């Protein structure tokens, strides 16, 4: 058989997922040359980076040299709602010359992944919201199963971007959040601009606090440090690559509260990886986002400041949890020791010897025994 290539791609709709953090994914039906059909899910941010790389690979066809020569379609983005445009873009991509439509960049991007077969969800947080596109392209976009409404946030200060994939902000800008990465970098759009923005520079419109912020988990989740980091602020921790720690509070700004032995402090979430996992973050090569406490000239629309737990509170509650767990372990161990001691006592007790029956009398033998036995006593 020859090399695999894609015959057809159809955009079925979108999913809004909440695990491990809020993001949108496209649902594509991909038809291959071997007549197989596969359902694949791709984040909007993945498609954004895929499309950008495709244009860099084919600068002439993307119109970078001469716009009249452009044949690569525009990013298949919802406007957020231009589902018809998105579907047409999928068709156009496959109908491009084979050097583009059948290149490894395209083929590998749409290959089935493990997560396509077993989508990662967590019903304890919130089930995904599904938005299906109408099969008839002539139908109105209102026929989509429910409206896709992006969350709007406001920039609290000016932000100068430091890479092409980021987006600059001015204080007061209203942005729509497409994806909230656990790293603390959020993918946003502002009119016709898109890019990554530090979550610390954004505030919700309805109040200073994040409704999606999780509560501390003093039991902790085990993570492994992937990138060393030297503390800059007093409430941060310095760790080396390979260190094992416990995450006790996952904060949306990408600075998680962690515990190393009995010490707690902030550490960049993007430098951590859950123990036992091998999947690397798509933003692993990016630097840690700034913390809100380091932002100057903050201009918030909320009179109240954001609620924040002090490191002293984290340490105190963490210490209480550790002490409580130790007591539970000690009690269990003590109970086990008591059981073992009782078993040993029972085992060491002298075992009772069987009683020796009394010798039968002569009369009893003559009365009940056989003839040969009776002769022995006569």
Short mmCIF file of N, CA, C and O in Angstrom, two decimals, residues 189-235:
data_model
loop_
_atom_site.label_atom_id
_atom_site.label_comp_id
_atom_site.label_asym_id
_atom_site.label_seq_id
_atom_site.Cartn_x
_atom_site.Cartn_y
_atom_site.Cartn_z
N UNK A 189 -8.87 36.57 21.80
CA UNK A 189 -9.03 37.30 20.55
C UNK A 189 -9.60 38.68 20.86
O UNK A 189 -10.42 38.85 21.76
N UNK A 190 -9.10 39.66 20.11
CA UNK A 190 -9.53 41.05 20.23
C UNK A 190 -9.76 41.57 18.83
O UNK A 190 -8.81 41.83 18.09
N UNK A 191 -11.03 41.66 18.45
CA UNK A 191 -11.40 42.02 17.08
C UNK A 191 -10.77 41.01 16.12
O UNK A 191 -11.08 39.84 16.17
N UNK A 192 -9.84 41.46 15.26
CA UNK A 192 -9.24 40.53 14.30
C UNK A 192 -7.87 40.04 14.75
O UNK A 192 -7.12 39.45 13.98
N UNK A 193 -7.51 40.26 16.01
CA UNK A 193 -6.23 39.82 16.54
C UNK A 193 -6.43 38.61 17.45
O UNK A 193 -7.42 38.52 18.16
N UNK A 194 -5.45 37.70 17.44
CA UNK A 194 -5.49 36.54 18.32
C UNK A 194 -4.10 36.27 18.85
O UNK A 194 -3.11 36.54 18.17
N UNK A 195 -4.02 35.72 20.05
CA UNK A 195 -2.72 35.37 20.59
C UNK A 195 -2.79 35.02 22.07
O UNK A 195 -3.85 35.11 22.70
N UNK A 196 -1.64 34.62 22.63
CA UNK A 196 -1.55 34.23 24.03
C UNK A 196 -1.34 35.46 24.90
O UNK A 196 -0.60 36.37 24.56
N UNK A 197 -2.02 35.47 26.04
CA UNK A 197 -1.98 36.60 26.98
C UNK A 197 -1.82 36.04 28.40
O UNK A 197 -2.44 35.02 28.73
N UNK A 198 -1.02 36.66 29.27
CA UNK A 198 -0.93 36.18 30.66
C UNK A 198 -2.27 36.38 31.37
O UNK A 198 -2.85 37.47 31.35
N UNK A 199 -2.75 35.33 32.01
CA UNK A 199 -4.04 35.41 32.71
C UNK A 199 -4.03 36.46 33.80
O UNK A 199 -5.06 37.06 34.12
N UNK A 200 -2.85 36.74 34.37
CA UNK A 200 -2.75 37.71 35.46
C UNK A 200 -3.15 39.12 35.01
O UNK A 200 -3.51 39.96 35.84
N UNK A 201 -3.09 39.39 33.72
CA UNK A 201 -3.42 40.72 33.19
C UNK A 201 -4.91 40.88 32.91
O UNK A 201 -5.34 41.93 32.45
N UNK A 202 -5.70 39.83 33.17
CA UNK A 202 -7.12 39.86 32.85
C UNK A 202 -7.97 39.72 34.10
O UNK A 202 -7.59 39.03 35.04
N UNK A 203 -9.12 40.37 34.09
CA UNK A 203 -10.06 40.24 35.20
C UNK A 203 -11.46 39.98 34.65
O UNK A 203 -11.83 40.49 33.59
N UNK A 204 -12.25 39.15 35.35
CA UNK A 204 -13.63 38.90 34.91
C UNK A 204 -14.47 40.16 35.06
O UNK A 204 -14.14 41.06 35.85
N UNK A 205 -15.56 40.22 34.32
CA UNK A 205 -16.38 41.43 34.31
C UNK A 205 -17.33 41.51 35.50
O UNK A 205 -17.66 42.60 35.96
N UNK A 206 -17.75 40.36 36.03
CA UNK A 206 -18.79 40.38 37.05
C UNK A 206 -18.27 40.44 38.48
O UNK A 206 -19.04 40.43 39.43
N UNK A 207 -16.96 40.50 38.66
CA UNK A 207 -16.40 40.58 40.01
C UNK A 207 -14.92 40.30 39.98
O UNK A 207 -14.39 39.80 38.99
N UNK A 208 -14.22 40.61 41.07
CA UNK A 208 -12.77 40.42 41.09
C UNK A 208 -12.32 38.97 41.16
O UNK A 208 -11.20 38.64 40.77
N UNK A 209 -13.20 38.09 41.67
CA UNK A 209 -12.80 36.70 41.88
C UNK A 209 -13.23 35.79 40.73
O UNK A 209 -14.25 36.04 40.08
N UNK A 210 -12.45 34.75 40.52
CA UNK A 210 -12.73 33.76 39.48
C UNK A 210 -13.69 32.70 40.02
O UNK A 210 -13.39 32.03 41.01
N UNK A 211 -14.82 32.53 39.36
CA UNK A 211 -15.79 31.52 39.80
C UNK A 211 -15.26 30.11 39.53
O UNK A 211 -15.70 29.14 40.16
N UNK A 212 -14.31 29.98 38.60
CA UNK A 212 -13.79 28.66 38.23
C UNK A 212 -12.59 28.25 39.09
O UNK A 212 -12.07 27.16 38.93
N UNK A 213 -12.15 29.13 39.99
CA UNK A 213 -10.99 28.81 40.81
C UNK A 213 -11.31 27.64 41.74
O UNK A 213 -12.34 27.63 42.40
N UNK A 214 -10.44 26.66 41.76
CA UNK A 214 -10.64 25.49 42.60
C UNK A 214 -10.25 25.79 44.05
O UNK A 214 -9.49 26.71 44.33
N UNK A 215 -10.80 24.98 44.95
CA UNK A 215 -10.44 25.09 46.36
C UNK A 215 -9.12 24.35 46.60
O UNK A 215 -8.77 23.43 45.86
N UNK A 216 -8.38 24.74 47.64
CA UNK A 216 -7.13 24.01 47.96
C UNK A 216 -7.40 22.54 48.26
O UNK A 216 -8.43 22.19 48.83
N UNK A 217 -6.46 21.71 47.87
CA UNK A 217 -6.53 20.27 48.14
C UNK A 217 -5.29 19.89 48.93
O UNK A 217 -4.23 19.63 48.36
N UNK A 218 -5.42 19.88 50.26
CA UNK A 218 -4.25 19.67 51.10
C UNK A 218 -3.75 18.23 51.10
O UNK A 218 -2.65 17.96 51.58
N UNK A 219 -4.54 17.33 50.50
CA UNK A 219 -4.04 15.97 50.31
C UNK A 219 -2.91 16.00 49.29
O UNK A 219 -1.95 15.23 49.37
N UNK A 220 -3.03 16.91 48.32
CA UNK A 220 -1.97 17.11 47.33
C UNK A 220 -1.98 16.10 46.21
O UNK A 220 -2.37 14.95 46.39
N UNK A 221 -1.59 16.56 45.02
CA UNK A 221 -1.37 15.69 43.86
C UNK A 221 0.12 15.67 43.57
O UNK A 221 0.77 16.71 43.55
N UNK A 222 0.64 14.49 43.30
CA UNK A 222 2.08 14.36 43.09
C UNK A 222 2.47 14.79 41.67
O UNK A 222 1.90 14.33 40.69
N UNK A 223 3.43 15.70 41.59
CA UNK A 223 3.96 16.19 40.32
C UNK A 223 5.48 16.11 40.35
O UNK A 223 6.10 16.03 41.42
N UNK A 224 6.07 16.13 39.14
CA UNK A 224 7.52 16.12 39.00
C UNK A 224 7.95 17.41 38.33
O UNK A 224 7.32 17.87 37.36
N UNK A 225 9.02 18.03 38.83
CA UNK A 225 9.53 19.28 38.27
C UNK A 225 10.23 18.98 36.95
O UNK A 225 11.15 18.17 36.88
N UNK A 226 9.77 19.64 35.87
CA UNK A 226 10.36 19.47 34.55
C UNK A 226 11.40 20.54 34.23
O UNK A 226 12.30 20.32 33.44
N UNK A 227 11.24 21.72 34.82
CA UNK A 227 12.18 22.83 34.62
C UNK A 227 12.56 23.42 35.97
O UNK A 227 11.69 23.72 36.78
N UNK A 228 13.84 23.60 36.18
CA UNK A 228 14.30 24.24 37.42
C UNK A 228 13.86 25.70 37.44
O UNK A 228 13.70 26.35 36.39
N UNK A 229 13.66 26.21 38.64
CA UNK A 229 13.26 27.61 38.79
C UNK A 229 13.82 28.13 40.10
O UNK A 229 13.77 27.45 41.13
N UNK A 230 14.39 29.34 40.04
CA UNK A 230 14.92 29.99 41.25
C UNK A 230 13.94 31.05 41.71
O UNK A 230 13.53 31.92 40.93
N UNK A 231 13.54 30.96 42.95
CA UNK A 231 12.54 31.89 43.50
C UNK A 231 12.98 33.34 43.36
O UNK A 231 14.15 33.67 43.60
N UNK A 232 12.04 34.19 42.96
CA UNK A 232 12.28 35.62 42.86
C UNK A 232 11.61 36.35 44.01
O UNK A 232 12.17 37.27 44.59
N UNK A 233 10.41 35.90 44.35
CA UNK A 233 9.66 36.49 45.46
C UNK A 233 9.80 35.59 46.70
O UNK A 233 10.10 34.40 46.59
N UNK A 234 9.54 36.17 47.87
CA UNK A 234 9.70 35.43 49.12
C UNK A 234 8.74 34.24 49.24
O UNK A 234 9.06 33.26 49.90
N UNK A 235 7.57 34.36 48.61
CA UNK A 235 6.57 33.29 48.74
C UNK A 235 6.68 32.23 47.65
O UNK A 235 5.78 31.42 47.47
#
